[in-house]
Coordinates of C-alpha atoms in Angstrom, one line a residue:
X28 CA 13.1 6.2 0.9
X29 CA 16.6 7.5 1.4
X30 CA 19.0 5.6 3.5
X31 CA 21.0 7.0 6.5
X32 CA 24.7 7.7 6.0
X33 CA 27.2 5.0 5.6
X34 CA 29.4 4.4 8.7
X35 CA 32.7 6.3 8.7
X36 CA 35.7 4.9 6.9
X37 CA 36.5 2.9 10.1
X38 CA 33.6 0.5 10.1
X39 CA 31.7 0.1 13.4
X40 CA 32.8 -3.0 15.4
X41 CA 31.9 -6.1 13.5
X42 CA 31.8 -8.4 16.4
X43 CA 28.7 -9.8 17.8
X44 CA 26.1 -12.4 17.1
X45 CA 25.8 -15.6 19.0
X46 CA 27.0 -19.1 18.8
X47 CA 30.0 -20.2 16.8
X48 CA 31.3 -18.2 13.8
X49 CA 29.3 -18.9 10.7
X50 CA 30.4 -19.3 7.1
X51 CA 29.8 -16.1 5.3
X52 CA 29.2 -15.6 1.6
X53 CA 32.0 -14.1 -0.5
X54 CA 32.0 -10.3 -0.4
X55 CA 34.6 -9.6 -3.1
X56 CA 32.1 -9.4 -5.9
X57 CA 30.3 -6.1 -6.5
X58 CA 26.5 -6.0 -6.9
X59 CA 25.4 -6.9 -10.4
X60 CA 23.6 -4.3 -12.4
X61 CA 19.8 -4.3 -12.0
X62 CA 17.6 -5.9 -14.6
X63 CA 15.2 -3.6 -16.5
X64 CA 12.3 -2.5 -14.3
X65 CA 9.2 -4.6 -14.6
X66 CA 5.9 -4.4 -12.8
X67 CA 5.6 -7.3 -10.3
X68 CA 2.7 -9.6 -11.0
X69 CA 0.9 -10.1 -7.7
X70 CA -1.3 -12.7 -9.4
X71 CA 1.5 -15.2 -9.4
X72 CA 3.7 -16.4 -6.6
X73 CA 7.3 -15.4 -7.5
X74 CA 9.8 -18.1 -8.3
X75 CA 12.9 -18.4 -6.0
X76 CA 15.1 -15.4 -6.4
X77 CA 12.2 -13.4 -7.8
X78 CA 12.5 -9.6 -7.7
X79 CA 15.9 -9.3 -6.1
X80 CA 16.9 -5.8 -5.3
X81 CA 18.7 -3.4 -7.6
X82 CA 22.3 -2.5 -7.0
X83 CA 22.4 0.2 -4.3
X84 CA 23.6 3.6 -5.2
X85 CA 27.2 4.5 -4.1
X86 CA 27.1 6.4 -0.8
X87 CA 28.4 9.9 -1.0
X88 CA 30.4 11.9 1.5
X89 CA 28.3 14.1 3.8
X90 CA 27.7 17.6 2.5
X91 CA 27.7 20.7 4.6
X92 CA 24.1 21.3 5.9
X93 CA 22.1 23.5 3.7
X94 CA 18.8 25.2 4.6
X95 CA 16.1 23.6 2.5
X96 CA 13.0 25.4 1.6
X97 CA 9.9 24.5 3.6
X98 CA 8.4 21.3 2.3
X99 CA 4.9 21.6 1.1
X100 CA 2.7 18.5 1.4
X101 CA 1.9 16.9 -1.9
X102 CA -1.7 16.1 -2.6
X103 CA -2.0 12.4 -3.7
X104 CA -3.6 11.8 -7.1
X105 CA -7.2 10.9 -7.2
X106 CA -7.3 7.1 -7.3
X107 CA -9.1 5.2 -10.0
X108 CA -12.6 3.7 -9.4
X109 CA -12.4 0.7 -7.2
X110 CA -9.4 2.1 -5.2
X111 CA -8.2 -0.5 -2.7
X112 CA -9.4 -3.5 -4.7
X113 CA -6.8 -6.0 -6.0
X114 CA -5.1 -4.5 -9.0
X115 CA -2.0 -5.3 -11.0
X116 CA 0.9 -3.5 -9.2
X117 CA 2.7 -0.9 -11.2
X118 CA 6.3 -1.1 -12.1
X119 CA 8.7 -0.3 -9.1
X120 CA 10.0 3.2 -9.0
X121 CA 13.5 3.9 -9.8
X122 CA 15.8 4.7 -6.9
X123 CA 15.6 8.3 -5.9
X124 CA 19.3 9.1 -6.2
X125 CA 22.1 8.3 -3.8
X126 CA 21.4 7.4 -0.2
X127 CA 20.7 10.5 1.9
X128 CA 21.9 11.1 5.4
X129 CA 19.4 10.6 8.1
X130 CA 16.0 8.9 8.0
X131 CA 13.4 10.1 5.5
X132 CA 10.5 11.9 6.9
X133 CA 12.7 13.9 9.3
X134 CA 11.7 17.5 9.6
X135 CA 14.1 20.3 10.4
X136 CA 13.7 22.8 13.1
X137 CA 12.8 26.3 12.3
X138 CA 13.7 26.9 8.7
X139 CA 15.7 23.8 8.4
X140 CA 18.0 24.2 11.4
X141 CA 19.0 20.9 13.1
X142 CA 17.5 20.0 16.4
X143 CA 19.2 18.6 19.4
X144 CA 19.0 14.8 19.8
X145 CA 16.3 13.6 22.2
X146 CA 17.4 12.5 25.6
X147 CA 17.4 8.8 25.7
X148 CA 19.1 8.6 22.2
X149 CA 22.8 9.3 21.4
X150 CA 22.9 12.2 19.1
X151 CA 24.4 12.3 15.6
X152 CA 28.1 12.5 15.9
X153 CA 28.1 11.4 19.6
X154 CA 29.5 8.1 20.9
X155 CA 26.8 5.5 21.1
X156 CA 25.5 2.2 19.8
X157 CA 28.7 0.4 20.6
X158 CA 30.9 2.8 18.6
X159 CA 34.0 4.7 19.6
X160 CA 33.8 8.4 20.3
X161 CA 33.5 10.4 17.1
X162 CA 31.6 7.7 15.2
X163 CA 28.7 9.8 14.0
X164 CA 25.9 7.2 13.5
X165 CA 22.3 7.9 12.8
X166 CA 19.9 7.6 15.7
X167 CA 16.2 6.9 16.1
X168 CA 14.4 8.5 13.2
X169 CA 12.5 11.7 13.5
X170 CA 8.8 11.8 13.0
X171 CA 7.3 13.4 9.9
X172 CA 4.9 16.3 10.1
X173 CA 1.9 15.5 12.1
X174 CA -1.6 16.9 11.2
X175 CA -2.8 19.5 13.6
X176 CA -5.9 18.9 15.6
X177 CA -9.0 19.6 13.7
X178 CA -7.5 19.3 10.2
X179 CA -9.7 17.1 8.1
X180 CA -8.1 14.1 6.5
X181 CA -4.7 14.3 8.1
X182 CA -1.4 15.2 6.4
X183 CA 0.1 14.2 3.1
X184 CA 3.5 12.6 2.5
X185 CA 6.3 14.8 1.5
X186 CA 7.9 15.0 -1.9
X187 CA 10.7 12.4 -2.2
X188 CA 13.2 15.0 -3.4
X189 CA 12.5 17.3 -0.5
X190 CA 12.8 14.3 1.9
X191 CA 16.3 13.6 0.6
X192 CA 17.4 17.2 1.1
X193 CA 15.9 17.3 4.6
X194 CA 17.3 14.0 5.5
X195 CA 20.8 15.2 4.5
X196 CA 20.5 18.1 6.8
X197 CA 18.9 16.6 9.9
X198 CA 20.0 13.6 11.9
X199 CA 17.5 14.0 14.7
X200 CA 14.4 16.3 14.8
X201 CA 11.2 16.2 16.7
X202 CA 7.5 16.6 16.3
X203 CA 5.9 16.4 19.7
X204 CA 3.7 13.3 20.0
X205 CA 5.9 11.5 17.5
X206 CA 6.6 7.8 17.6
X207 CA 6.7 4.8 15.4
X208 CA 5.0 2.0 17.1
X209 CA 1.9 1.3 19.1
X210 CA 1.3 -1.8 21.2
X211 CA -1.8 -3.9 21.3
X212 CA -3.5 -4.7 24.5
X213 CA -4.1 -7.9 26.2
X214 CA -1.8 -11.0 26.0
X215 CA -3.1 -12.6 22.9
X216 CA -2.6 -16.4 23.5
X217 CA -1.5 -15.4 27.0
X218 CA 2.0 -14.5 25.7
X219 CA 2.3 -10.9 24.6
X220 CA 1.2 -7.3 24.7
X221 CA 2.2 -6.9 21.0
X222 CA 2.2 -4.6 18.2
X223 CA 0.1 -4.7 15.1
X224 CA 2.7 -6.8 13.4
X225 CA 2.1 -10.0 15.4
X226 CA 0.1 -13.0 14.3
X227 CA -3.4 -13.6 15.3
X228 CA -5.5 -16.7 14.9
X229 CA -5.9 -19.1 12.0
X230 CA -9.1 -17.4 10.7
X231 CA -12.4 -16.5 12.2
X232 CA -15.6 -18.5 11.8
X233 CA -18.2 -16.1 10.6
X234 CA -21.7 -16.3 12.0
X235 CA -24.9 -15.5 10.2
X236 CA -24.5 -11.8 11.0
X237 CA -21.0 -11.6 9.4
X238 CA -19.3 -11.5 12.8
X239 CA -16.8 -13.9 14.1
X240 CA -16.6 -16.1 17.2
X241 CA -12.8 -16.3 17.2
X242 CA -12.0 -13.0 18.9
X243 CA -12.0 -12.1 22.6
X244 CA -13.2 -8.5 22.1
X245 CA -17.0 -8.2 22.2
X246 CA -19.1 -5.2 21.2
X247 CA -20.7 -3.5 24.2
X248 CA -24.4 -2.8 24.3
X249 CA -23.5 0.9 24.0
X250 CA -20.1 1.6 22.3
X251 CA -20.3 5.3 23.3
X252 CA -17.1 6.2 25.2
X253 CA -16.0 8.9 27.6
X254 CA -12.7 10.3 28.7
X255 CA -11.5 8.2 31.7
X256 CA -8.4 10.2 32.5
X257 CA -5.7 12.4 31.1
X258 CA -2.0 12.3 32.2
X259 CA -0.4 15.8 31.9
X260 CA 2.8 16.0 29.8
X261 CA 5.8 16.0 32.1
X262 CA 7.8 19.2 32.7
X263 CA 10.8 19.6 30.5
X264 CA 12.9 22.5 31.8
X265 CA 15.0 23.3 28.7
X266 CA 14.7 23.0 24.9
X267 CA 15.8 19.4 24.8
X268 CA 13.6 16.4 24.0
X269 CA 13.2 13.4 26.3
X270 CA 12.2 9.9 25.2
X271 CA 9.1 8.5 27.0
X272 CA 8.6 5.4 24.9
X273 CA 6.8 2.4 26.2
X274 CA 3.3 1.6 27.3
X275 CA 1.7 -1.7 28.4
X276 CA -1.7 -2.9 29.7
X277 CA -2.2 -5.6 32.3
X278 CA -5.4 -6.8 34.0
X279 CA -4.9 -4.2 36.7
X280 CA -2.9 -1.3 35.3
X281 CA -2.2 0.9 32.4
X282 CA 1.6 1.4 32.5
X283 CA 3.4 4.2 30.8
X284 CA 7.0 5.5 30.7
X285 CA 7.7 9.0 31.9
X286 CA 10.9 11.0 32.2
X287 CA 13.3 8.6 33.8
X288 CA 10.5 6.6 35.4
X289 CA 7.7 4.1 34.7
X290 CA 4.3 4.6 36.3
X291 CA 1.4 2.3 36.7
X292 CA -2.1 3.9 36.5
X293 CA -5.5 2.5 37.5
X294 CA -7.1 1.5 34.2
X295 CA -10.4 3.3 34.8
X296 CA -9.5 6.2 37.1
X297 CA -6.0 7.1 36.1
X298 CA -4.9 7.2 39.7
X299 CA -1.3 6.4 40.3
X300 CA -0.8 2.8 41.5
X301 CA 3.0 2.7 41.6
X302 CA 6.1 4.6 40.4
X303 CA 9.4 3.1 39.4
X304 CA 12.2 5.7 39.2
X305 CA 15.1 5.1 36.8
X306 CA 18.6 6.6 36.8
X307 CA 18.1 8.0 33.3
X308 CA 15.6 8.2 30.4
X309 CA 14.1 5.1 28.7
X310 CA 15.7 4.6 25.3
X311 CA 13.7 1.6 24.0
X312 CA 10.9 -0.6 25.4
X313 CA 9.9 -4.1 24.5
X314 CA 6.3 -4.4 23.3
X315 CA 6.1 -8.0 24.4
X316 CA 5.0 -9.2 27.8
X317 CA 5.4 -12.6 29.5
X318 CA 2.5 -14.6 31.0
X319 CA 3.3 -13.1 34.4
X320 CA 3.5 -9.5 33.1
X321 CA 7.2 -9.1 32.9
X322 CA 8.7 -6.8 30.2
X323 CA 12.1 -5.3 29.3
X324 CA 13.5 -1.9 28.7
X325 CA 16.8 -0.1 27.7
X326 CA 17.6 3.1 29.6
X327 CA 20.5 5.4 30.3
X328 CA 22.6 5.1 33.4
X329 CA 22.3 8.9 34.2
X330 CA 20.3 11.9 33.3
X331 CA 21.6 13.9 30.3
X332 CA 23.1 17.3 30.8
X333 CA 24.0 20.1 28.4
X334 CA 27.7 19.1 28.9
X335 CA 26.9 15.4 28.4
X336 CA 23.7 15.1 26.4
X337 CA 23.8 11.3 26.3
X338 CA 25.2 8.6 28.5
X339 CA 24.4 5.8 26.1
X340 CA 21.7 3.2 26.2
X341 CA 23.7 0.5 28.1
X342 CA 21.2 -0.5 30.9
X343 CA 19.1 -3.6 30.3
X344 CA 16.3 -4.1 32.8
X345 CA 13.5 -6.5 33.5
X346 CA 10.3 -4.9 34.9
X347 CA 7.5 -6.5 36.8
X348 CA 4.4 -4.6 35.6
X349 CA 2.2 -6.0 38.4
X350 CA 4.5 -5.1 41.3
X351 CA 6.0 -2.0 39.7
X352 CA 9.5 -3.3 40.4
X353 CA 12.8 -3.6 38.5
X354 CA 13.8 -7.2 38.9
X355 CA 17.4 -6.8 37.6
X356 CA 19.6 -4.5 35.5
X357 CA 22.4 -5.9 33.3
X358 CA 25.1 -4.5 31.0
X359 CA 27.3 -6.1 28.4
X360 CA 30.9 -5.1 27.6
X361 CA 33.2 -5.5 24.6
X362 CA 36.6 -5.3 26.1
X363 CA 36.4 -2.6 28.7
X364 CA 33.7 -0.6 27.0
X365 CA 30.0 -0.9 27.7
X366 CA 27.9 -1.7 24.7
X367 CA 25.1 0.8 23.9
X368 CA 22.2 -1.1 22.5
X369 CA 19.8 0.0 19.8
X370 CA 16.8 -2.2 20.4
X371 CA 15.3 -4.7 22.8
X372 CA 12.7 -7.5 22.6
X373 CA 11.3 -10.4 24.5
X374 CA 10.5 -13.9 23.3
X375 CA 9.3 -16.5 25.8
X376 CA 11.7 -16.1 28.7
X377 CA 14.5 -14.5 26.8
X378 CA 15.3 -10.8 26.7
X379 CA 17.4 -10.0 23.5
X380 CA 19.2 -6.8 22.6
X381 CA 20.9 -5.8 19.4
X382 CA 23.4 -3.2 18.2
X383 CA 26.2 -2.4 15.7
X384 CA 28.5 -4.2 18.2
X385 CA 26.4 -7.3 18.1
X386 CA 23.6 -8.9 20.1
X387 CA 23.2 -10.3 23.6
X388 CA 20.5 -12.2 25.5
X389 CA 19.5 -12.9 29.0
X390 CA 17.1 -15.3 30.6
X391 CA 14.4 -13.7 32.8
X392 CA 16.3 -15.0 35.8
X393 CA 19.2 -12.7 34.8
X394 CA 21.4 -15.4 33.4
X395 CA 23.5 -14.4 30.3
X396 CA 22.7 -16.6 27.4
X397 CA 25.0 -15.1 24.7
X398 CA 26.9 -12.0 23.9
X399 CA 29.0 -10.7 21.0
X400 CA 32.1 -12.7 20.1
X401 CA 35.2 -10.7 18.9
X402 CA 36.0 -13.4 16.3
X403 CA 32.6 -13.0 14.5
X404 CA 32.7 -11.3 11.1
X405 CA 29.0 -10.5 11.2
X406 CA 26.8 -9.0 13.9
X407 CA 23.2 -9.2 15.2
X408 CA 21.8 -5.7 14.5
X409 CA 18.5 -6.6 16.3
X410 CA 15.8 -9.1 17.0
X411 CA 12.1 -9.6 16.5
X412 CA 10.3 -11.3 19.5
X413 CA 6.9 -12.6 20.4
X414 CA 6.0 -16.1 19.5
X415 CA 9.5 -16.8 18.1
X416 CA 12.9 -15.1 18.2
X417 CA 14.3 -13.8 14.8
X418 CA 17.6 -12.1 14.3
X419 CA 18.6 -9.6 11.7
X420 CA 22.2 -10.4 11.2
X421 CA 24.4 -8.1 9.1
X422 CA 27.4 -9.2 7.1
X423 CA 29.7 -7.3 4.7
X424 CA 30.5 -3.7 4.3
X425 CA 27.9 -0.9 3.8
X426 CA 27.9 -1.1 0.0
X427 CA 28.0 -4.9 -0.1
X428 CA 25.8 -5.6 2.8
X429 CA 24.0 -8.9 3.1
X430 CA 21.3 -9.5 5.7
X431 CA 20.6 -12.9 7.2
X432 CA 17.1 -13.4 8.6
X433 CA 17.6 -16.1 11.2
X434 CA 15.0 -17.9 13.3
X435 CA 16.9 -18.9 16.4
X436 CA 16.4 -20.9 19.6
X437 CA 15.7 -18.3 22.3
X438 CA 17.4 -20.4 25.0
X439 CA 20.6 -21.2 23.2
X440 CA 20.9 -18.8 20.2
X441 CA 21.2 -21.8 17.9
X442 CA 20.1 -21.0 14.3
X443 CA 17.0 -23.0 13.3
X444 CA 16.6 -21.5 9.8
X445 CA 18.1 -18.8 7.7
X446 CA 17.0 -16.7 4.8
X447 CA 19.7 -14.6 3.1
X448 CA 18.4 -11.4 1.5
X449 CA 20.0 -10.2 -1.7
X450 CA 23.2 -8.3 -1.3
X451 CA 22.7 -4.5 -1.2
X452 CA 19.7 -4.3 1.1
X453 CA 21.0 -2.4 4.1
X454 CA 18.0 -2.5 6.5
X455 CA 15.2 -4.9 7.2
X456 CA 12.3 -4.9 9.7
X457 CA 10.7 -7.9 11.4
X458 CA 6.9 -7.4 10.9
X459 CA 5.9 -10.7 12.5
X460 CA 7.9 -13.7 13.7
X461 CA 5.0 -16.3 13.4
X462 CA 4.3 -16.3 10.5
X463 CA 7.7 -14.8 9.6
X464 CA 7.2 -11.5 7.6
X465 CA 10.0 -9.1 6.8
X466 CA 9.8 -5.6 5.3
X467 CA 12.5 -3.7 3.4
X468 CA 12.9 -0.8 1.1
X469 CA 14.6 -2.5 -1.9
X470 CA 16.7 -0.2 -4.0
X471 CA 15.4 2.9 -2.2
X472 CA 12.3 2.5 -4.3
X473 CA 9.6 3.3 -1.7
X474 CA 10.3 7.0 -2.1
X475 CA 8.0 8.2 0.7
X476 CA 9.9 7.7 3.9
X477 CA 7.9 4.6 4.9
X478 CA 10.9 2.2 4.8
X479 CA 8.8 -0.3 2.9
X480 CA 8.8 -1.2 -0.8
X481 CA 8.3 -5.0 -0.4
X482 CA 7.3 -7.6 2.2
X483 CA 9.0 -11.0 2.3
X484 CA 7.0 -14.0 3.5
X485 CA 9.4 -16.6 4.8
X486 CA 9.0 -20.2 6.0
X487 CA 10.6 -20.0 9.5
X488 CA 11.1 -23.8 9.5
X489 CA 13.1 -24.0 6.3
X490 CA 14.3 -20.4 5.7
X491 CA 12.8 -20.5 2.2
X492 CA 11.0 -17.5 0.6
X493 CA 7.3 -18.3 0.3
X494 CA 6.4 -15.1 -1.6
X495 CA 7.3 -11.5 -2.0
X496 CA 4.7 -8.8 -1.9
X497 CA 5.2 -5.5 -3.7
X498 CA 3.8 -2.6 -1.6
X499 CA 4.5 0.7 -3.5
X500 CA 4.7 3.6 -1.2
X501 CA 2.2 5.7 -3.2
X502 CA -0.4 3.0 -2.7
X503 CA 0.0 1.7 0.9
X504 CA 0.5 3.6 4.2
X505 CA 2.3 1.1 6.5
X506 CA 5.6 2.2 8.0
X507 CA 8.8 0.5 9.4
X508 CA 11.9 2.2 10.7
X509 CA 14.3 -0.8 10.5
X510 CA 17.5 1.4 10.8
X511 CA 18.2 0.7 14.5
X512 CA 14.8 -0.7 15.7
X513 CA 14.0 -3.8 13.7
X514 CA 10.5 -4.2 15.2
X515 CA 9.5 -0.6 14.7
X516 CA 6.6 -1.2 12.3
X517 CA 3.1 0.1 12.5
X518 CA -0.1 0.7 10.5
X519 CA -0.2 -3.0 9.6
X520 CA -1.1 -6.4 11.1
X521 CA -0.4 -10.1 10.4
X522 CA -2.9 -12.9 11.1
X523 CA -4.8 -15.7 9.4
X524 CA -1.7 -16.1 7.2
X525 CA -2.5 -12.7 5.8
X526 CA -0.9 -9.3 5.8
X527 CA -3.3 -6.4 6.4
X528 CA -2.3 -3.0 5.0
X529 CA -4.0 0.4 4.8
X530 CA -4.1 2.2 1.5
X531 CA -2.9 5.7 1.3
X532 CA -5.5 8.5 1.8
X533 CA -7.4 9.6 -1.2
X534 CA -10.4 11.8 -2.0
X535 CA -13.7 10.9 -0.4
X536 CA -17.1 11.7 -1.5
X537 CA -17.5 14.8 0.6
X538 CA -16.0 18.2 -0.2
X539 CA -12.3 18.3 1.0
X540 CA -12.7 14.9 2.6
X541 CA -10.1 12.1 2.7
X542 CA -10.5 8.4 3.4
X543 CA -8.8 5.1 2.9
X544 CA -9.3 1.3 3.2
X545 CA -7.6 -1.8 4.7
X546 CA -6.8 -4.6 2.2
X547 CA -5.5 -8.1 2.8
X548 CA -2.7 -10.1 1.1
X549 CA -2.3 -13.9 1.2
X550 CA 1.1 -14.7 2.6
X551 CA 1.3 -18.0 0.7
X552 CA 0.6 -16.5 -2.8
X553 CA 1.3 -12.8 -2.5
X554 CA -2.1 -12.0 -4.0
X555 CA -4.7 -9.7 -2.6
X556 CA -7.6 -11.7 -1.2
X557 CA -10.3 -9.3 -2.4
X558 CA -11.2 -8.3 1.2
X559 CA -11.6 -4.6 1.8
X560 CA -12.6 -2.6 4.9
X561 CA -13.6 1.0 4.1
X562 CA -12.9 3.7 6.6
X563 CA -16.0 5.7 5.8
X564 CA -16.0 9.2 4.3
X565 CA -13.8 11.6 6.3
X566 CA -12.2 8.8 8.4
X567 CA -8.9 7.1 7.9
X568 CA -8.5 3.5 9.1
X569 CA -5.4 1.9 10.6
X570 CA -4.8 -1.7 11.8
X571 CA -3.9 -2.0 15.4
X572 CA -3.6 -5.7 16.1
X573 CA -5.1 -9.1 15.7
X574 CA -7.8 -10.5 18.0
X575 CA -7.8 -14.2 17.3
X576 CA -9.1 -14.3 13.7
X577 CA -10.4 -10.7 13.8
X578 CA -8.6 -7.5 13.0
X579 CA -8.8 -4.6 15.5
X580 CA -8.5 -1.2 13.8
X581 CA -8.7 2.5 14.7
X582 CA -10.6 5.1 12.7
X583 CA -9.1 8.6 12.9
X584 CA -12.1 11.0 12.8
X585 CA -12.9 13.9 10.6
X586 CA -13.1 17.4 12.0
X587 CA -16.6 17.1 13.4
X588 CA -16.7 13.5 14.8
X589 CA -14.9 11.3 17.4
X590 CA -12.7 8.4 16.6
X591 CA -13.7 4.7 16.6
X592 CA -12.3 1.3 17.3
X593 CA -13.7 -1.5 15.2
X594 CA -13.4 -5.2 14.9
X595 CA -13.2 -6.6 11.4
X596 CA -14.3 -10.2 10.9
X597 CA -11.6 -12.3 9.5
X598 CA -13.9 -14.0 6.9
X599 CA -16.6 -11.5 5.9
X600 CA -14.6 -8.4 6.8
X601 CA -17.8 -7.0 8.4
X602 CA -17.0 -4.2 10.8
X603 CA -18.4 -4.1 14.4
X604 CA -18.0 -0.9 16.4
X605 CA -16.3 -1.6 19.7
X606 CA -15.8 2.0 20.9
X607 CA -17.0 5.5 19.7
X608 CA -15.3 8.5 21.1
X609 CA -17.1 11.8 21.8
X610 CA -17.4 14.4 19.0
X611 CA -16.9 17.2 21.5
X612 CA -14.3 19.6 20.1
X613 CA -12.1 19.8 23.2
X614 CA -12.0 16.0 23.5
X615 CA -11.5 15.6 19.8
X616 CA -8.5 18.0 19.9
X617 CA -6.8 15.8 22.5
X618 CA -7.6 12.6 20.6
X619 CA -6.3 14.0 17.2
X620 CA -3.1 15.3 18.8
X621 CA -2.0 11.7 18.9
X622 CA -2.1 10.0 15.5
X623 CA -1.8 6.2 15.1
X624 CA 1.3 6.8 12.9
X625 CA 3.4 8.5 15.6
X626 CA 2.0 7.5 19.0
X627 CA 1.3 4.4 21.1
X628 CA -2.2 2.9 20.9
X629 CA -3.5 0.1 23.1
X630 CA -7.1 -1.3 23.1
X631 CA -8.7 -4.0 25.2
X632 CA -12.1 -4.7 26.8
X633 CA -13.7 -1.3 25.9
X634 CA -10.7 0.7 26.8
X635 CA -8.5 2.7 24.4
X636 CA -5.3 4.3 25.6
X637 CA -3.2 6.8 23.5
X638 CA 0.2 8.1 24.5
X639 CA 3.2 10.0 23.2
X640 CA 6.7 8.8 22.9
X641 CA 8.5 12.1 23.3
X642 CA 8.3 14.9 25.7
X643 CA 9.7 18.4 25.2
X644 CA 9.2 22.0 26.3
X645 CA 5.7 23.1 25.4
X646 CA 5.7 25.3 22.3
X647 CA 2.9 27.6 23.7
X648 CA 1.7 28.3 27.2
X649 CA -2.0 28.3 26.0
X650 CA -2.1 24.7 24.8
X651 CA -2.3 22.0 27.5
X652 CA -0.5 18.9 26.4
X653 CA -0.9 15.3 27.6
X654 CA 1.4 12.3 28.0
X655 CA -1.5 9.9 27.8
X656 CA -5.3 9.8 27.6
X657 CA -7.7 6.9 28.3
X658 CA -11.1 6.4 26.8
X659 CA -13.7 3.8 28.0
X660 CA -17.2 2.5 27.4
X661 CA -19.9 1.8 30.0

């Protein structure tokens, strides 16, 4: 994966963080040359310091945009027999050249022309994210090419060289229906409405039929589902793109962000229960929910215009999902300037936001807990929430960056434990806070735009590395953004002290068919457990979330079938079908217009909800597009 551009010569404000200034490691030594590449041995837990990243490539000055040729998807090689079973991991790939500009996987507009930044996100070269005017800093990544409805097997990843070229040209582009995270449904352990990356139980107790008694989701007598409702895509009057990120599920409502509003819908009928207008578009939304159905969002203070396409993501709000009310709105300043935040999360009763100007946090009562300190030499780029609160704290300059992964007290900001990643890793993503799992693209070696080459399993009590798991991009399909949104990971799950990853698509047994599997890694040893869940010929399977000791997964269908939601037993890995969508072509077209890679998915109690995270002017008048669709059994 290529990295986004380095900040301009004037570094972004280095304030921020929480608590007293901390001792920082010396930054006057350049990164050491990398050792010779060697294939990681997943059969042995790495020693301390194992597999530290290679020295990063020197960033280059931005080049004038060039029009790249259209990128043709590359067909993956046919895997060897036993694909998806534990195997010795190949040697890491060499870095793919100097860091590119923009996020890999971005697609240009027509024939490589840059697109306008989406409303809700400061555009490239516009003030934002706590920077002064003129600081052109990369924004939320653009979504890669999405398979068209009816295409069997989905799309392929783009050639890494083409990705670098495209990334250098485009800072923000759009594929309608794009997105990078999908929330789970229900408040597992009564605390959260989380993503796939959160922890589940401690392991299911398999019964005689290979099922498990540890999950809450039970198979209905008839898993056949029907369309419950469809929410039409909102009207966008010009060629701009508007962020509509955020969806949640409560006992009473399915809640979804629209254009400068949040709407609660009846879970079965789709009728509107309440509407909460906002002064501007939503920028980011927390995936976590409190026991009493409170969540948090970032939004703009005004609607963008052509003259002023972004007003910055400065507004922090706490939302009551039951009442459909905004309980409070807060802002944070550095000097006289409002800070524009990049990400937002929730842990317990603490709302935390991060940016290049540092981090801040509020109690759900609205009390300020901490904010950036001008004397700090490091800054909190973002936080991971849920069961614990974890900060990604950045120290040093771009080419000598060091990330500190800190488990912190959500009430005071006090550091409980800290793991210092090797100098040179610019970005990291929090996959799970309990157990603590971090993803990073070490040495730009992923090469596929996924943002992941390795996972780091960390002891949150001591800050020590438990193990490091190599996850080559050509073998595994999980994704993390990590550039500005440190919790933006999908197509993976953590539970039972295991990491569940889907393999990349490969040839199935049928003609032109594609398929894949989910495999499990032990977070204590780094080894594969030998468990494997097959998607089935023509299907591709993706983890959604944990359900106690079970794994909930979605199966994207082939061209002639409907999708499925299955529960995978934590012990036996036996699959139980929870929901089967219709194979009707018109229904399937709507379903496949929202892929698990780039849309929000929520499942609970026989209900599956899919929704988009961007809205834009419709490309054709013949195709009817939807913001969200709900399926249900019974």
